[in-house]
Amino acid sequence: MGTSTATRPAGPPDAVKLLPVIEPERLRADLAAVEKHFLIHANPAAADAEPAEGEQTGWDVLVLRCPGGDLEKIGRNAGGLEDFADTSYLELTPYVREILDSMDVPIRGVRFSSLAAGAEVQEHTDSPYGLPVGWVRLHIPVETSDDAVLTINGADQRWKPSEFWYANFGLPHSLYNRGSAARVHLIIDCYVAPGLFDLFPPDVRAQIAEDEVLFFREERALPGQLRSVQGTIRMPAAFLKPHPELPTAEEWDSGEDAEAELRVQDDRLVLRLGEHETALAHIGDREFRPLCWTHEQSMVLDPAGPAPRIVFRYRRGNHVIEAVREQPALAS
């Protein structure tokens, strides 16, 4: 008698048209209310700056949500001391607000992105990214044509105005616009929560193996026993660095350790490494993720006893890697 092996879902396609119906005229009205404020995508923090030599031109952005909601910080890496928040421009786009409120998922960044007629974006990947690391990128075309083509993993995509799309932008992708007008999309970055899959057609939803998905964990109150934690800590050099691919256990726990300062500020732990400070969100059981990020990379504090220690953890889907460091200089 032969044996049978359970078949696991193969995963969603590279691009999926989602279920929500978008009202095109209302979305265009929102765009018209803010389009004069678009900034250069490559350096949006400096609206009057001249593009540097070799800098992408014709690729512009209008940011509706970013860390702290601070327009002066647009274009800088997330992960500082402030969580994602609305910018003042979102007040001018009530239909976008309605779309976001209708989604049962935690929202990260939101922006209108415009590619001018004749412009193109070279092939690249957005990583770490995707269901296994806990956040995805959704697109709603606002103004486009069949001459504006997004290529994902070698396949051309010609999305229509007001369609709602998921795509795996962790794969190689590029974009060109050979139309006569700018191509404008509303781009929504969101964490992965069960409500995300309500946006997918049922047949696609059935292709997703949920144990290979990193679901978002909300921030919780800082435990009382950690409210006075402070001191210098040792941590693997790989922690807080991006990992486009799943690191091996050796890569996660190798190299010379980095030293950082840990303190409490505004009811959060704050990690200072060199000149960069990162707030840490408590997600339960003394485990912390960098603010503005998932728990792909996290640290678990165990300050009690004669040898306080921290477990530095990396997750991707159902893969978990850990490195442990004793922390003799950590006080609580």
Coordinates of N, CA, C and O in Angstrom, one line a residue, residues 8-80:
R8 N 0.7 20.9 0.4 CA 0.6 22.2 1.0 C 0.3 23.2 -0.1 O 0.6 23.0 -1.3
P9 N -0.4 24.3 0.3 CA -0.7 25.4 -0.7 C 0.6 25.9 -1.3 O 1.6 26.0 -0.7
A10 N 0.5 26.2 -2.6 CA 1.7 26.7 -3.3 C 2.0 28.1 -3.1 O 3.1 28.6 -3.5
G11 N 1.1 28.8 -2.5 CA 1.3 30.3 -2.3 C 0.6 31.1 -3.3 O 0.3 30.6 -4.4
P12 N 0.3 32.4 -3.1 CA -0.5 33.2 -4.0 C 0.3 33.5 -5.3 O 1.6 33.4 -5.3
P13 N -0.3 33.8 -6.4 CA 0.4 34.3 -7.6 C 1.2 35.5 -7.3 O 1.0 36.2 -6.3
D14 N 2.1 35.9 -8.2 CA 2.9 37.1 -8.1 C 2.1 38.3 -8.0 O 2.5 39.3 -7.4
A15 N 0.9 38.3 -8.7 CA 0.0 39.5 -8.7 C -1.4 39.0 -8.6 O -1.8 38.1 -9.3
V16 N -2.2 39.7 -7.7 CA -3.6 39.2 -7.5 C -4.5 40.4 -7.5 O -4.3 41.4 -6.8
K17 N -5.6 40.4 -8.3 CA -6.6 41.5 -8.3 C -7.5 41.2 -7.1 O -8.0 40.1 -6.9
L18 N -7.6 42.2 -6.2 CA -8.3 42.1 -5.0 C -9.8 42.4 -5.1 O -10.2 42.9 -6.2
L19 N -10.6 42.1 -4.1 CA -12.0 42.1 -4.2 C -12.7 43.5 -4.1 O -13.7 43.8 -4.7
P20 N -12.1 44.4 -3.2 CA -12.9 45.7 -3.0 C -13.1 46.5 -4.3 O -12.2 46.5 -5.2
V21 N -14.3 47.1 -4.4 CA -14.6 47.9 -5.5 C -14.3 49.4 -5.2 O -14.7 49.9 -4.1
I22 N -13.5 50.0 -6.0 CA -13.1 51.4 -5.8 C -13.9 52.4 -6.7 O -14.1 52.1 -7.9
E23 N -14.3 53.5 -6.2 CA -15.0 54.5 -6.9 C -14.0 55.5 -7.6 O -13.4 56.3 -6.9
P24 N -13.9 55.4 -8.9 CA -12.8 56.1 -9.6 C -12.9 57.6 -9.5 O -11.9 58.3 -9.3
E25 N -14.1 58.2 -9.6 CA -14.2 59.6 -9.6 C -13.9 60.2 -8.2 O -13.2 61.3 -8.1
R26 N -14.2 59.5 -7.2 CA -13.9 60.0 -5.8 C -12.4 59.9 -5.6 O -11.8 60.8 -4.9
L27 N -11.8 58.9 -6.1 CA -10.3 58.8 -5.9 C -9.6 59.8 -6.8 O -8.6 60.4 -6.3
R28 N -10.1 60.1 -8.0 CA -9.5 61.2 -8.8 C -9.6 62.6 -8.1 O -8.8 63.4 -8.2
A29 N -10.8 62.8 -7.4 CA -11.0 64.0 -6.7 C -10.0 64.2 -5.6 O -9.5 65.3 -5.4
D30 N -9.7 63.1 -4.9 CA -8.7 63.2 -3.8 C -7.3 63.5 -4.4 O -6.6 64.4 -3.9
L31 N -7.0 62.9 -5.5 CA -5.7 63.2 -6.2 C -5.6 64.6 -6.6 O -4.6 65.3 -6.4
A32 N -6.7 65.2 -7.2 CA -6.7 66.6 -7.6 C -6.5 67.5 -6.5 O -5.9 68.6 -6.6
A33 N -6.9 67.1 -5.3 CA -6.8 68.0 -4.1 C -5.4 68.2 -3.6 O -5.1 69.2 -2.9
V34 N -4.5 67.2 -4.0 CA -3.2 67.3 -3.4 C -2.1 67.2 -4.5 O -0.9 67.3 -4.1
E35 N -2.4 67.1 -5.7 CA -1.4 66.7 -6.7 C -0.3 67.8 -6.9 O 0.8 67.5 -7.3
K36 N -0.6 69.1 -6.5 CA 0.4 70.1 -6.7 C 1.5 70.0 -5.7 O 2.5 70.7 -5.8
H37 N 1.3 69.1 -4.7 CA 2.3 68.9 -3.6 C 3.3 67.8 -3.9 O 4.1 67.5 -3.0
F38 N 3.2 67.1 -5.0 CA 4.1 66.0 -5.3 C 5.6 66.5 -5.2 O 5.9 67.6 -5.6
L39 N 6.4 65.6 -4.7 CA 7.9 65.8 -4.6 C 8.6 64.7 -5.3 O 8.1 63.7 -5.6
I40 N 9.9 65.0 -5.6 CA 10.8 64.1 -6.2 C 10.9 62.8 -5.3 O 11.2 62.9 -4.2
H41 N 10.7 61.7 -5.9 CA 10.7 60.4 -5.1 C 12.0 60.2 -4.5 O 12.1 59.7 -3.3
A42 N 13.1 60.4 -5.2 CA 14.4 60.0 -4.8 C 14.9 60.9 -3.6 O 15.7 60.4 -2.8
N43 N 14.4 62.1 -3.5 CA 14.8 63.0 -2.4 C 13.6 63.9 -2.0 O 13.7 65.1 -2.2
P44 N 12.5 63.3 -1.6 CA 11.3 64.1 -1.4 C 11.4 65.1 -0.2 O 10.6 65.9 -0.1
A45 N 12.4 64.9 0.7 CA 12.5 65.9 1.8 C 13.0 67.2 1.4 O 13.0 68.2 2.1
A46 N 13.5 67.3 0.1 CA 14.0 68.6 -0.3 C 13.3 69.0 -1.6 O 13.7 68.7 -2.7
A47 N 12.2 69.7 -1.5 CA 11.3 70.0 -2.6 C 11.9 70.8 -3.7 O 11.7 70.7 -4.9
D48 N 12.8 71.7 -3.2 CA 13.4 72.7 -4.2 C 14.8 72.3 -4.6 O 15.6 73.0 -5.2
A49 N 15.2 71.0 -4.2 CA 16.6 70.6 -4.6 C 16.7 70.2 -6.0 O 15.8 69.6 -6.6
E50 N 17.8 70.5 -6.6 CA 18.1 70.0 -8.0 C 18.4 68.5 -8.0 O 19.2 68.1 -7.1
P51 N 17.9 67.7 -8.9 CA 18.2 66.3 -8.9 C 19.7 66.1 -9.1 O 20.4 66.8 -9.9
A52 N 20.3 65.2 -8.3 CA 21.7 64.9 -8.4 C 22.0 64.2 -9.7 O 21.1 63.6 -10.3
E53 N 23.2 64.2 -10.2 CA 23.6 63.4 -11.4 C 23.2 62.0 -11.2 O 23.6 61.3 -10.2
G54 N 22.5 61.4 -12.2 CA 22.1 60.0 -12.1 C 20.8 59.8 -11.3 O 20.4 58.7 -11.2
E55 N 20.3 60.8 -10.7 CA 19.1 60.6 -9.9 C 17.9 60.4 -10.7 O 17.7 61.0 -11.8
Q56 N 17.0 59.5 -10.3 CA 15.7 59.2 -11.0 C 14.9 60.5 -11.1 O 14.7 61.2 -10.1
T57 N 14.5 60.9 -12.3 CA 13.6 62.0 -12.5 C 12.3 61.5 -13.1 O 12.2 60.5 -13.7
G58 N 11.2 62.3 -12.8 CA 9.9 61.9 -13.3 C 9.2 60.9 -12.5 O 8.1 60.4 -12.8
W59 N 9.8 60.5 -11.3 CA 9.2 59.6 -10.4 C 8.9 60.3 -9.1 O 9.9 60.6 -8.4
D60 N 7.7 60.7 -8.9 CA 7.4 61.6 -7.8 C 6.4 61.0 -6.8 O 5.8 60.0 -7.1
V61 N 6.3 61.6 -5.6 CA 5.6 61.0 -4.5 C 4.8 62.1 -3.7 O 5.3 63.2 -3.6
L62 N 3.6 61.7 -3.2 CA 2.9 62.5 -2.3 C 2.5 61.6 -1.1 O 1.7 60.7 -1.3
V63 N 3.1 61.9 0.0 CA 3.0 61.0 1.2 C 1.8 61.3 2.1 O 1.6 62.5 2.5
L64 N 1.0 60.3 2.4 CA -0.2 60.5 3.2 C 0.0 59.9 4.6 O -0.7 60.3 5.5
R65 N 0.9 58.9 4.7 CA 1.3 58.4 6.0 C 2.8 58.1 6.0 O 3.3 57.6 5.0
C66 N 3.4 58.4 7.1 CA 4.9 58.1 7.3 C 5.2 58.1 8.8 O 4.3 58.5 9.6
P67 N 6.4 57.7 9.2 CA 6.7 57.8 10.6 C 6.5 59.1 11.2 O 7.1 60.1 10.8
G68 N 5.7 59.2 12.3 CA 5.4 60.4 12.9 C 4.5 61.4 12.2 O 4.1 62.4 12.7
G69 N 4.1 61.0 11.0 CA 3.3 62.0 10.1 C 4.1 63.2 9.8 O 3.5 64.2 9.4
D70 N 5.4 63.2 9.9 CA 6.2 64.4 9.7 C 6.8 64.5 8.3 O 7.6 63.6 7.9
L71 N 6.3 65.5 7.6 CA 6.7 65.6 6.2 C 8.2 65.9 6.0 O 8.7 65.6 5.0
E72 N 8.8 66.4 7.0 CA 10.2 66.7 7.0 C 11.1 65.4 7.0 O 12.2 65.4 6.7
K73 N 10.5 64.3 7.5 CA 11.2 63.1 7.6 C 10.9 62.1 6.4 O 11.4 61.0 6.4
I74 N 10.2 62.6 5.4 CA 9.8 61.7 4.3 C 11.1 61.3 3.6 O 12.0 62.2 3.3
G75 N 11.2 60.1 3.2 CA 12.4 59.6 2.5 C 13.5 59.0 3.4 O 14.4 58.4 2.9
R76 N 13.4 59.2 4.7 CA 14.3 58.6 5.6 C 13.8 57.3 6.1 O 12.6 57.0 6.0
N77 N 14.7 56.4 6.5 CA 14.4 55.1 6.9 C 13.4 55.1 8.1 O 13.6 55.9 9.1
A78 N 12.4 54.2 8.1 CA 11.5 54.1 9.2 C 12.3 53.4 10.4 O 13.4 52.8 10.2
G79 N 11.7 53.4 11.5 CA 12.4 52.7 12.6 C 13.0 53.6 13.7 O 13.9 53.2 14.4
G80 N 12.6 54.9 13.8 CA 13.1 55.8 14.8 C 12.3 55.7 16.1 O 12.0 54.7 16.6

